[in-house]
Coordinates of C-alpha atoms (C1' of nucleotides) in Angstrom, one line a residue:
Chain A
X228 CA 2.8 32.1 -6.4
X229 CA 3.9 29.5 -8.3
X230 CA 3.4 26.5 -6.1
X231 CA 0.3 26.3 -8.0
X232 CA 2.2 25.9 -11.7
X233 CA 4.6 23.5 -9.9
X234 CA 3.1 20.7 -8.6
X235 CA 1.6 19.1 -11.8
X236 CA 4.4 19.6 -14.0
X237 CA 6.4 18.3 -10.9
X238 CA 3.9 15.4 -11.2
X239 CA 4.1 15.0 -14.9
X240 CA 7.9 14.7 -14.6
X241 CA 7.9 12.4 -12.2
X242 CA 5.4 10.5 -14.3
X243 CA 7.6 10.6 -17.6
X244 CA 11.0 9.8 -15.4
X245 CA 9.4 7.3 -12.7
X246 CA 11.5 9.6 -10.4
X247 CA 12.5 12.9 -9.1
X248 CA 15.1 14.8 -7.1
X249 CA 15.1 17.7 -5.0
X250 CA 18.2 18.7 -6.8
X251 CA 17.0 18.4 -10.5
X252 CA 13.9 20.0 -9.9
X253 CA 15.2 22.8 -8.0
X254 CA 17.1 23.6 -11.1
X255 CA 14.3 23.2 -13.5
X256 CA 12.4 25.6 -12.3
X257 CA 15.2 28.1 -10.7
X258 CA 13.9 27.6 -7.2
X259 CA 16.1 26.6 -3.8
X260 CA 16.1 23.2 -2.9
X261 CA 13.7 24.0 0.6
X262 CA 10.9 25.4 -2.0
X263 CA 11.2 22.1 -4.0
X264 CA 11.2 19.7 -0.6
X265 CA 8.1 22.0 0.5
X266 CA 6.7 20.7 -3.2
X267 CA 7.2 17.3 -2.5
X268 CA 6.1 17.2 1.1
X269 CA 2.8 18.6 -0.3
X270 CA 2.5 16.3 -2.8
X271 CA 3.9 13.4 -0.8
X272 CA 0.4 14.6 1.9
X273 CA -1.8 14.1 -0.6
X274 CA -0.4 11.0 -1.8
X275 CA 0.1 11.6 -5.0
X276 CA 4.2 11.3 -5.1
X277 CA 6.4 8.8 -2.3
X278 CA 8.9 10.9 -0.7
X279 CA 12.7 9.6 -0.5
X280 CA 15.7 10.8 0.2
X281 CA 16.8 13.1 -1.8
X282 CA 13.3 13.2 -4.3
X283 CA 10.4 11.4 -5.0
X284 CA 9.0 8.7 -6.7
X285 CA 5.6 7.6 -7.9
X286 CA 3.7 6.1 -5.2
X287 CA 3.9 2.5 -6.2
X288 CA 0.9 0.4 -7.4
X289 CA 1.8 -2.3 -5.6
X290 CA 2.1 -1.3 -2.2
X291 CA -0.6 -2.9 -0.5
X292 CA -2.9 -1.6 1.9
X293 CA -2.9 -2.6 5.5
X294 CA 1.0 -2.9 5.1
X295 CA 1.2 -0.1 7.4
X296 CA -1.1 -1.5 9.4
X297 CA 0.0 -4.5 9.8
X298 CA 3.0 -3.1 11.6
X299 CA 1.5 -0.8 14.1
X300 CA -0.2 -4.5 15.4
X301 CA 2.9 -5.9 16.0
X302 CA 2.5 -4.3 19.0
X303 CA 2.4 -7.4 22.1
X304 CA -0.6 -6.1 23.7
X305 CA -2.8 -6.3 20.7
X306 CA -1.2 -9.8 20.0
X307 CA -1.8 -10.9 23.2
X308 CA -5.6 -9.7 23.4
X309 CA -6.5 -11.1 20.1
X310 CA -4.5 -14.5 21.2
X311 CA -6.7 -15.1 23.9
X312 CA -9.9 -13.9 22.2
X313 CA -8.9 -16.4 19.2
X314 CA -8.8 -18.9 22.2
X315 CA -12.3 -18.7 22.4
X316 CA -13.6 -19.3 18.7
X317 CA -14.4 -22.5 17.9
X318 CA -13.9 -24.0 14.5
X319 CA -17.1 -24.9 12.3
X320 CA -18.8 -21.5 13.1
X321 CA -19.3 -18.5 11.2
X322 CA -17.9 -15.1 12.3
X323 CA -18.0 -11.7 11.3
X324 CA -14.5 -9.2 11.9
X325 CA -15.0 -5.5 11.3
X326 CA -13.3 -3.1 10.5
X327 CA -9.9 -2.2 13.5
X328 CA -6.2 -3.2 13.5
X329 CA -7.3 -5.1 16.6
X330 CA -9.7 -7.5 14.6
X331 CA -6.9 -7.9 12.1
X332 CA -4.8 -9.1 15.1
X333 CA -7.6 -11.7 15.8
X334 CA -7.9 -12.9 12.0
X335 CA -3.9 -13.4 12.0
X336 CA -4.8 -15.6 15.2
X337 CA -7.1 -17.3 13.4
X338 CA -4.8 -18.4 10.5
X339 CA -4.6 -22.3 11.9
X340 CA -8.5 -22.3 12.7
X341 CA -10.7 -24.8 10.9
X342 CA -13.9 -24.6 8.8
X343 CA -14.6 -21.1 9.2
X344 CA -16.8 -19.1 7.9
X345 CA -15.4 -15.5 8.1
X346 CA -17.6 -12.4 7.1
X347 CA -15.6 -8.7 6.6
X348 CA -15.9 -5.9 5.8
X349 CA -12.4 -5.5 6.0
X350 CA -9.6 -5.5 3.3
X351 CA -7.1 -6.5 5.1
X352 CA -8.3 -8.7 6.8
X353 CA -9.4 -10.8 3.4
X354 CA -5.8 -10.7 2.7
X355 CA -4.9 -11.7 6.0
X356 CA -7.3 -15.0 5.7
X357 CA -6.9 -15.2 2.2
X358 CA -3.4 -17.4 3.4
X359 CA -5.9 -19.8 5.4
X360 CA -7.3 -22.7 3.1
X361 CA -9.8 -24.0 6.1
X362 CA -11.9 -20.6 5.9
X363 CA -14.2 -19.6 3.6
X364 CA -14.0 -15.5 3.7
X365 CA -16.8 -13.5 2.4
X366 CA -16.4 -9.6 2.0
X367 CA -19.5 -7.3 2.2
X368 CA -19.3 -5.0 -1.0
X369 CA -18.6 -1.1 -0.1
X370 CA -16.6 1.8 -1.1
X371 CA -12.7 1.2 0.1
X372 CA -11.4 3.4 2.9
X373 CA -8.0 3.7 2.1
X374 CA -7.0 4.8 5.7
X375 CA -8.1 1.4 7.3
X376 CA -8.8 -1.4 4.5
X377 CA -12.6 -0.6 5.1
X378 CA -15.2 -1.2 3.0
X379 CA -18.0 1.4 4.3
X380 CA -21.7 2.5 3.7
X381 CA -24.8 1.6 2.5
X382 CA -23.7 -1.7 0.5
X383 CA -21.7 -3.0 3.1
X384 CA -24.8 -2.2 5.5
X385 CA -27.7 -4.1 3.4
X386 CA -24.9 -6.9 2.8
X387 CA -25.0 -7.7 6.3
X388 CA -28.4 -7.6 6.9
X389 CA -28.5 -10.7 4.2
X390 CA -27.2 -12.9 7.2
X391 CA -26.5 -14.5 10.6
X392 CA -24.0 -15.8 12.2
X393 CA -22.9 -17.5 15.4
X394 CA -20.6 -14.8 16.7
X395 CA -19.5 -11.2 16.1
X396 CA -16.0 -9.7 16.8
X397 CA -15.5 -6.5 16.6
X398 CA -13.5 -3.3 17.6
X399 CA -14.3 0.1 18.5
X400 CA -11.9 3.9 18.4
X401 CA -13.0 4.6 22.1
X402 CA -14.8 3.2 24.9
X403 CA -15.8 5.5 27.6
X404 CA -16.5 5.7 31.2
X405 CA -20.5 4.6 31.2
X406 CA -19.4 1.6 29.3
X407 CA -20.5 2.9 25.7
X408 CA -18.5 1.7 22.7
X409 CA -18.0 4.9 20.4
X410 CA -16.4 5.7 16.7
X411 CA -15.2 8.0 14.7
X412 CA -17.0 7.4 11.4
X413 CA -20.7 7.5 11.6
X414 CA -20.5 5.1 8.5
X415 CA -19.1 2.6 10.5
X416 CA -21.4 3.0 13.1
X417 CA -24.6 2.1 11.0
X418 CA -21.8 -0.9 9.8
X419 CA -21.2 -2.3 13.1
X420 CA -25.0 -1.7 14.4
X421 CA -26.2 -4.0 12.0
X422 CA -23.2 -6.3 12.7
X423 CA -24.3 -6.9 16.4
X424 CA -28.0 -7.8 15.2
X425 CA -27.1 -10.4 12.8
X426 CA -24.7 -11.9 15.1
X427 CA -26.0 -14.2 18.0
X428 CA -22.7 -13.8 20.1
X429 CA -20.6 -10.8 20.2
X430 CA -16.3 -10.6 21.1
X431 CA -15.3 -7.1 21.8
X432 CA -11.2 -6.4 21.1
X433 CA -10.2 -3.3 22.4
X434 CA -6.6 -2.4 24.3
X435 CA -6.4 0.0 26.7
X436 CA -5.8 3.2 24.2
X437 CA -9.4 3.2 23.8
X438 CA -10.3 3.7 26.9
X439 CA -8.4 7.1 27.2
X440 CA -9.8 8.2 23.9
X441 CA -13.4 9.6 22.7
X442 CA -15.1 9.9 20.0
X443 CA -18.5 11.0 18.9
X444 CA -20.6 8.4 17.7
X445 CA -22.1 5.8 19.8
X446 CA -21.8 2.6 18.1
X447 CA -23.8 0.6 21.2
X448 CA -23.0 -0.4 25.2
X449 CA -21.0 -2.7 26.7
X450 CA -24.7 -4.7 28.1
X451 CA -24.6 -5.8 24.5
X452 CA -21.6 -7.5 24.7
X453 CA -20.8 -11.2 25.9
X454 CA -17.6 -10.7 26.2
X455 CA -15.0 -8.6 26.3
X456 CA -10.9 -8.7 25.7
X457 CA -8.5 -6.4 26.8
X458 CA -4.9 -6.2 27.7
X459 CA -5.4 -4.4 31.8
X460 CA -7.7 -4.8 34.5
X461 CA -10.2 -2.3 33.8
X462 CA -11.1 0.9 36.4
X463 CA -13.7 -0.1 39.0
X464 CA -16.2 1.8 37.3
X465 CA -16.4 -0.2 34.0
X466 CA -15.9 -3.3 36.1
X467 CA -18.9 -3.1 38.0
X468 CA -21.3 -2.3 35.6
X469 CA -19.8 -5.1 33.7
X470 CA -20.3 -7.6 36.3
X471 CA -24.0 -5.6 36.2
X472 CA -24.7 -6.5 32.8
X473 CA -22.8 -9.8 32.6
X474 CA -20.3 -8.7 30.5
X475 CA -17.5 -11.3 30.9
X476 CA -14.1 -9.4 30.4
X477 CA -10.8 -11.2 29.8
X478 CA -7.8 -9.3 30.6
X479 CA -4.9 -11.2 28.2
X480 CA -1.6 -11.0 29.9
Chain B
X184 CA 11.3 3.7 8.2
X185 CA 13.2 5.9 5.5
X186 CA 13.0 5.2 1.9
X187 CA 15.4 5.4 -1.2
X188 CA 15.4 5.6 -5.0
X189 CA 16.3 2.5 -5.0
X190 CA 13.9 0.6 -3.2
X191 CA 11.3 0.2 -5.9
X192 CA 13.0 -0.4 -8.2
X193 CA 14.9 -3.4 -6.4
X194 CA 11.4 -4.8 -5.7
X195 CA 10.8 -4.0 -9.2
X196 CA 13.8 -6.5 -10.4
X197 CA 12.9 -9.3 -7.6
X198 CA 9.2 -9.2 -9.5
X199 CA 10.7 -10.0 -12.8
X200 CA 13.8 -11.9 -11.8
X201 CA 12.4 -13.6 -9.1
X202 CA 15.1 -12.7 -6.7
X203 CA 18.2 -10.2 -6.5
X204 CA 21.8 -10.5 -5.4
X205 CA 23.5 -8.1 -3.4
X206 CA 26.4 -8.1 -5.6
X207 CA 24.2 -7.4 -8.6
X208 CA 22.6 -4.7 -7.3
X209 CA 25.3 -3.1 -6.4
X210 CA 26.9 -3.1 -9.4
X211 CA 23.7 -1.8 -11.0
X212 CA 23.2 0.9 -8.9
X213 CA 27.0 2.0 -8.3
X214 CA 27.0 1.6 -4.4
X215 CA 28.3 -1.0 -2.2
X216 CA 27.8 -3.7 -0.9
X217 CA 26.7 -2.6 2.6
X218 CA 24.1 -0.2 1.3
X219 CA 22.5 -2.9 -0.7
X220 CA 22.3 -5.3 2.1
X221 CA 20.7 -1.9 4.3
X222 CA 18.3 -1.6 1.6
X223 CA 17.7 -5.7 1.6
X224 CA 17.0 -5.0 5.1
X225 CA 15.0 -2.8 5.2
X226 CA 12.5 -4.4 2.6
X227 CA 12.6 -7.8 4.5
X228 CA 11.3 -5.6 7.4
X229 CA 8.6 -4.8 5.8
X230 CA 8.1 -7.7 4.7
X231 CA 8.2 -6.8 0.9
X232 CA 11.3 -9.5 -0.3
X233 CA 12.8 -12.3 2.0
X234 CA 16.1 -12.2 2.4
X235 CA 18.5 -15.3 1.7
X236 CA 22.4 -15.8 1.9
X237 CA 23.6 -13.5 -1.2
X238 CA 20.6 -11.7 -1.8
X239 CA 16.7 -11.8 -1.6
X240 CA 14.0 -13.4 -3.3
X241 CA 10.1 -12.4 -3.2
X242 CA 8.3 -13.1 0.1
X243 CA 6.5 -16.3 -0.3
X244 CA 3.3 -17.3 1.4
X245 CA 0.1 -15.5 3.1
X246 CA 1.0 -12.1 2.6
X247 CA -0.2 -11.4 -0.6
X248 CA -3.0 -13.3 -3.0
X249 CA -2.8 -12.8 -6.3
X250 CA 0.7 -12.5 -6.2
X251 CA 1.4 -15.6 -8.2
X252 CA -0.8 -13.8 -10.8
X253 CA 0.9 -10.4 -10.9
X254 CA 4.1 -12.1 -11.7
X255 CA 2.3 -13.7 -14.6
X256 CA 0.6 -10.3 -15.8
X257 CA 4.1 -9.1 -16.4
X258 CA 4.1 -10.9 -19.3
X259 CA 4.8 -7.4 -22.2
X260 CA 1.8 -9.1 -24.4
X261 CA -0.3 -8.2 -21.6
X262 CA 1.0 -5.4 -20.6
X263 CA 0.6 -3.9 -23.9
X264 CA -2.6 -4.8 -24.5
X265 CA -4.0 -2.9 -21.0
X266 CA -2.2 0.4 -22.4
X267 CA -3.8 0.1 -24.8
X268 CA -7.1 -0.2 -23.7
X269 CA -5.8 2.0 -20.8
X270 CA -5.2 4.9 -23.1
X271 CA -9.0 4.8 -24.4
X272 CA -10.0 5.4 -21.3
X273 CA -11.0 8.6 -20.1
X274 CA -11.1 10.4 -16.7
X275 CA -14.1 11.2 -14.7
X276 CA -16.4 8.0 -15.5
X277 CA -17.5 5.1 -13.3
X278 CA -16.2 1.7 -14.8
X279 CA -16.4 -2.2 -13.9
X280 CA -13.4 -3.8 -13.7
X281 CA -13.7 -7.7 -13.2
X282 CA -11.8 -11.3 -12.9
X283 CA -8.8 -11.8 -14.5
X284 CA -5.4 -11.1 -14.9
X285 CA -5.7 -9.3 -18.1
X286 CA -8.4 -7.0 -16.8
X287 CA -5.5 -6.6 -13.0
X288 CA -3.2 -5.6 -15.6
X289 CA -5.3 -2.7 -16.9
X290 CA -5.8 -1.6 -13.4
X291 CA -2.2 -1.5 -13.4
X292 CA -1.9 0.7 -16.1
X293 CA -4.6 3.5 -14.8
X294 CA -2.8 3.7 -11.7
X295 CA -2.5 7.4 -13.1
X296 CA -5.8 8.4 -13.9
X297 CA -7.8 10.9 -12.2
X298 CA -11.2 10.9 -11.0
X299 CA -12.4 7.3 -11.6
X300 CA -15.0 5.3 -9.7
X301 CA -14.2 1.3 -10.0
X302 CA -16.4 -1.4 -9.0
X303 CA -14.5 -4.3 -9.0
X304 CA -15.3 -7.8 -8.0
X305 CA -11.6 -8.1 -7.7
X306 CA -9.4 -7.9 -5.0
X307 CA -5.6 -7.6 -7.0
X308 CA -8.1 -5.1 -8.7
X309 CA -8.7 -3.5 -5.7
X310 CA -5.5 -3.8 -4.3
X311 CA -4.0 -2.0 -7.1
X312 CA -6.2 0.9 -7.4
X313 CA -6.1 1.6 -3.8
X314 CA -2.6 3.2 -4.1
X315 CA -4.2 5.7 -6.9
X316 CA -5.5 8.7 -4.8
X317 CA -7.5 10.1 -7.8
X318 CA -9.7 6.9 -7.8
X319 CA -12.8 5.8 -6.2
X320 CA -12.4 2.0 -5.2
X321 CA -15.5 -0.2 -4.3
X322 CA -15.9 -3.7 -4.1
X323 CA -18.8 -6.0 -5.0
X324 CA -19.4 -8.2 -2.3
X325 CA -19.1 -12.2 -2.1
X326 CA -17.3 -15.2 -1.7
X327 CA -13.2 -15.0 -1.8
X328 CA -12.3 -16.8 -4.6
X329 CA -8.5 -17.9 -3.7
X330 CA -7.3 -19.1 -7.1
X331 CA -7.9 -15.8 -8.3
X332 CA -8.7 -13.5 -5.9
X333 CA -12.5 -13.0 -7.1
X334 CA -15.7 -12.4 -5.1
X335 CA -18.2 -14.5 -6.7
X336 CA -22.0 -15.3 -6.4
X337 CA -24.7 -14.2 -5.7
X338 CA -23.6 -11.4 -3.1
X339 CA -22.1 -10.0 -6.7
X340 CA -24.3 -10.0 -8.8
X341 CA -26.9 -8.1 -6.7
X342 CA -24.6 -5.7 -5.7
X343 CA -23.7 -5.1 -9.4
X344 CA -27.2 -4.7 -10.3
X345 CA -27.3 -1.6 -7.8
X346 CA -25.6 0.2 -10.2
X347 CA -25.2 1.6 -13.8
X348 CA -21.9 2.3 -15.0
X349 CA -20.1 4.0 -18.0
X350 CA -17.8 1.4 -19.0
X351 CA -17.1 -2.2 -18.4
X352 CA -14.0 -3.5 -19.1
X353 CA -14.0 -7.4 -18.8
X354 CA -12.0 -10.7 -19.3
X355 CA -12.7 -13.7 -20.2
X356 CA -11.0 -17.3 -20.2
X357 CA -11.8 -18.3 -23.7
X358 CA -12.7 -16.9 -26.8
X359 CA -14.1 -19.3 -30.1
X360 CA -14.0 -19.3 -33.5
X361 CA -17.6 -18.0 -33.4
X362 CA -16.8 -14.8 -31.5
X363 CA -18.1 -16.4 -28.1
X364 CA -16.9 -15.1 -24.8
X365 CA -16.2 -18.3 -22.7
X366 CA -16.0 -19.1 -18.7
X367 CA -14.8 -21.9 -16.7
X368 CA -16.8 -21.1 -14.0
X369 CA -20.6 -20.8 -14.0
X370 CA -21.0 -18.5 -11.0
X371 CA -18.3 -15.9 -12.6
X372 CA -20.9 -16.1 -15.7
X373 CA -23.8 -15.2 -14.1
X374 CA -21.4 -12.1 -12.5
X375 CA -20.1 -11.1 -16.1
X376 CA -23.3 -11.2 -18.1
X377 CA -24.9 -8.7 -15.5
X378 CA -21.7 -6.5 -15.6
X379 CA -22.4 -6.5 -19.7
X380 CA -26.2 -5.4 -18.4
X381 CA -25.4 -2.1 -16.6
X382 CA -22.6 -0.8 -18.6
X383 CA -22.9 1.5 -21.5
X384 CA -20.4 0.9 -23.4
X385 CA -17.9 -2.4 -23.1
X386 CA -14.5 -3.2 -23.6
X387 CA -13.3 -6.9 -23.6
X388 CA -9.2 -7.6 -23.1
X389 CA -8.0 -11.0 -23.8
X390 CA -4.2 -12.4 -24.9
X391 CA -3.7 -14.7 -28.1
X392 CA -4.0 -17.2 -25.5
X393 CA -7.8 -17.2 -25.1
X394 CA -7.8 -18.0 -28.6
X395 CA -6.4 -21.2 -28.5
X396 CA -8.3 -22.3 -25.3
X397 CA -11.8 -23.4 -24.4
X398 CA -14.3 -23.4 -22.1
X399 CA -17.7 -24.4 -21.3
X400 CA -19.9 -21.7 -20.2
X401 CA -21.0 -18.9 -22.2
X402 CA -20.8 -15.6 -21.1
X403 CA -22.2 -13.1 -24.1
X404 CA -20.5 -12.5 -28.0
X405 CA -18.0 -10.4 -29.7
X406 CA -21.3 -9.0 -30.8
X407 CA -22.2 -7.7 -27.5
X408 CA -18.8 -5.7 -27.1
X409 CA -17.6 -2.3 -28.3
X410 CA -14.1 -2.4 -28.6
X411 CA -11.8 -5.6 -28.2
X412 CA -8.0 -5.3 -27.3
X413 CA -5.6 -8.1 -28.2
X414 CA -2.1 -8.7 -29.2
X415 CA -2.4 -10.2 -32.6
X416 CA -4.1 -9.7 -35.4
X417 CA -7.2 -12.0 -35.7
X418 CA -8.2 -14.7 -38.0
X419 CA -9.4 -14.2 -40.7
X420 CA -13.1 -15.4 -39.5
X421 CA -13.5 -13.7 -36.3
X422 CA -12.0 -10.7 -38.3
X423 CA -15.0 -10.6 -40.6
X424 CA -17.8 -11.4 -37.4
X425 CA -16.5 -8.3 -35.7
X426 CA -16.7 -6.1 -38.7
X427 CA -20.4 -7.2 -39.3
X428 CA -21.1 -6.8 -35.7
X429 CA -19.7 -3.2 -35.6
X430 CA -16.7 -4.3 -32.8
X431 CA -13.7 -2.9 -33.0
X432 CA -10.5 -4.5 -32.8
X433 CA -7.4 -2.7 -31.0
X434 CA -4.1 -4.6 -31.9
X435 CA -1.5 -3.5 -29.5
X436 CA 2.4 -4.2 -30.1
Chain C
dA238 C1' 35.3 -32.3 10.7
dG239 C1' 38.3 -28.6 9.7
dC240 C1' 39.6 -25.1 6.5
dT241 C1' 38.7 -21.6 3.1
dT242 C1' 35.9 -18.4 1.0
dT243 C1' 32.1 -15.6 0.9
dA244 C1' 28.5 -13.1 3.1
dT245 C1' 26.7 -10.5 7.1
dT246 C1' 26.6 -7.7 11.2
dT247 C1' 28.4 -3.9 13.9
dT248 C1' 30.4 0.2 14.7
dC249 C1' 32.3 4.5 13.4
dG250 C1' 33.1 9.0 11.0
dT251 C1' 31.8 11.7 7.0
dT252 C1' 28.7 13.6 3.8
dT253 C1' 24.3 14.6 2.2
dT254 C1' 19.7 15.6 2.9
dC255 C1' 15.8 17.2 6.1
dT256 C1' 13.4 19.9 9.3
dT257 C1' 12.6 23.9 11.8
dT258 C1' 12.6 28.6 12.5
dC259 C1' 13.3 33.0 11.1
dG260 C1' 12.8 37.3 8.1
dT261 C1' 11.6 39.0 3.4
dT262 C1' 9.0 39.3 -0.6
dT263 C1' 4.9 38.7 -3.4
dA264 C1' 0.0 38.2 -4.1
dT265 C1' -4.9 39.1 -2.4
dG266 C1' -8.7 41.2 -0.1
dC267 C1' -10.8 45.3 1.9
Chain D
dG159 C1' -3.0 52.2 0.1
dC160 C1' -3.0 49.1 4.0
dA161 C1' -3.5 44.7 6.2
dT162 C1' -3.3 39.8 5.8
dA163 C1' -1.9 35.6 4.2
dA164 C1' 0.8 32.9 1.3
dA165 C1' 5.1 31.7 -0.8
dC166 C1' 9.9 32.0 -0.7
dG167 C1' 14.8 32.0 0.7
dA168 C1' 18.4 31.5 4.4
dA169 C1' 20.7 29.4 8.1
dA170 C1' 21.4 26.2 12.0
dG171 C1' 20.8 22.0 14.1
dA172 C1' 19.0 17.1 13.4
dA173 C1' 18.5 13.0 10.9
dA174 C1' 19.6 10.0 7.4
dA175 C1' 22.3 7.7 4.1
dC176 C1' 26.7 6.1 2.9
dG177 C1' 31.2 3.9 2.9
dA178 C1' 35.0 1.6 5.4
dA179 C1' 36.9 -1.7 8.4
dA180 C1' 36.7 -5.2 11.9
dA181 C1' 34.4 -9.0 13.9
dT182 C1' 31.1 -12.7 13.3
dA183 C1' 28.4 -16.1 10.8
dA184 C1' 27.3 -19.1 6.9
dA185 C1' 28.4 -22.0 2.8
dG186 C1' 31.3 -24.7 0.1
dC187 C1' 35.2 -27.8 -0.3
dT188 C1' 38.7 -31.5 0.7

DNA sequence: AGCTTTATTTTCGTTTTCTTTCGTTTATGC
DNA sequence: GCATAAACGAAAGAAAACGAAAATAAAGCT
């Protein structure tokens, strides 16, 4: 009944204090402490309070985005995928990275890269670059996806469409059996369609997650990529109609 | 990984101290030694402080731009001075946030707020605000400016021009005797003036600092702004400009 | 270099806090 | 009024935070 009357006064105290505790507010309002930690997991879900032991605190300003991120692609496969696709991009060229954890693996790879010209639509990876003085990095405008770093829509769409550049890498939620890069988010979609016809060479990044996971939209097919990076040998049936469309693929060990 | 009360508050004190000793902390917080150097730890993992013989000390290097400036913005003057003009602003309205460290310290400051859309041509801007829930983030596109973290040129100030927005709230780098609004760079100019263009109403924050300093582009005058929020009281002559030109002035202590 | 002091890592047991799963109560809709 | 769903409380097992002590490593000193 009154979870309702709880969580904003919950929110204004932690506001006033900086802090709360399961304890305290369990008190406050005469309640157990499982009804207050149900409170604060809420709140904590929709983001609105940290959860800590024993409370909560306001979710910091701070805290960058991508933080999380950045430690999910610690993981060696991505490393290694993005090390050897970094292998392959010259300096002196200009490149777009969209939006993926494993195109943030490339742009760390690209930290020691030369006279770059690097397009995103990606937060994170803008702070990732940011570090590398040899790289000019130009963001696409867009409204911020918190859940990625993305910066998604229309402006990030019409942004793109203002240039060209030598080479395109990008990453995809799920590749499928007929070869078919797919997404999520229809927004990217649009994003990374106009992506691969500004772009007169195009890097796919994707481990092997993606090809045991689908997704609804069709972002475009493997035949429209030059080449492609990955972390196993892929099935027979992707191979061949790879070597069909002269798709190179690059398994990084 | 698990979090504690403790944790933002020790990053808070490596922000202002510039680093943290185990022993100090401990003391402070009444636990031992070993927890402190578990909560050290832990933050090094994430990468958040680096840890050194004794203690820890803020992460240098690529992680974060705009980093050297936070530390700066935690100067109280300027703090004050974005409650303030925080505290005049309401919920539920669109509003411009640009360049500047006076302006990232506002964004600071509505971390809090619910319902806002920002544009921004910031990224510590956007950075900021995209650990507030309640907010709308999106970003002007252009070129990453590293010195301050700004997209500038032309990408800007089309994107800007898209739109129409409630409030503006801008910086500037120097402020004259006359009640100009200065700039050290042209392109950032070009950016403000058409911020000024599609705002209703305008809010300009600048430190006693401004006041002392010059600059050689102009971006608009006092004349041109609704409310201005400083630290100290103004001479006498830009006193009397800004009552014939209708601006208010917001001291803050 | 060798010694001393200080700091760190590791391991362990204890205490506190969390999560999960139940049954009960209270509100809401039909 | 009855059915359904939501909120709440209780209890047990799991997870974590914490402090203590011993072993290891680093820094400072002569």
């Amino acid at each position: 009944m009154s979870q309702t009357f709880r969580h904003p006064e919950i929110l204004e105290i932690a506001r006033r204090e900086g802090k709360v505790t399961v304890e305290g507010l369990a008190e406050h309002f005469g309640v157990t402490l499982q009804t207050i930690r149900r409170d604060l997991t809420d709140l904590a879900e929709a983001g609105r309070l940290e959860r800590v032991h024993g409370g909560a605190v306001l979710s910091s300003g701070t805290t960058n985005i991508g933080y999380e991120e950045r430690r999910s692609l610690k993981s060696e496969a991505k490393r290694a995928i993005a090390r050897a696709c970094a292998a392959q991009i010259p300096g002196n060229i200009s490149l777009f990275l969209n939006i993926g954890t494993s195109t943030e693996a490339v742009a760390m790879e690209l930290m020691h890269h030369e006279n770059l010209m690097v397009l995103t639509n990606n937060m994170n990876v803008a702070n990732i670059l940011a570090g590398n003085h040899g790289c000019d990095v130009i963001l696409t405008g867009g409204q911020l996806r918190r859940a990625d770093g993305g910066l998604v829509g229309n402006l990030a769409t019409e942004t793109i469409k203002q240039f060209k550049f030598d080479l395109a890498v990008i990453g995809c939620s799920a590749l499928d059996r007929e070869g078919d890069l797919l997404d999520f988010d229809i927004q990217e979609v649009s994003v990374s369609q106009a992506i691969l016809r500004q772009s007169r060479k195009t890097f796919l990044v994707a481990d092997q997650t993606k090809l045991t996971r689908s997704a609804p939209a069709r972002i475009a097919s493997l035949a429209n990529i030059d080449t492609f990076f990955t972390d196993v040998p892929l099935p027979a049936d992707l191979a061949a109609v790879c070597t069909a469309w002269g798709t190179k693929v690059v398994v990084a060990s």
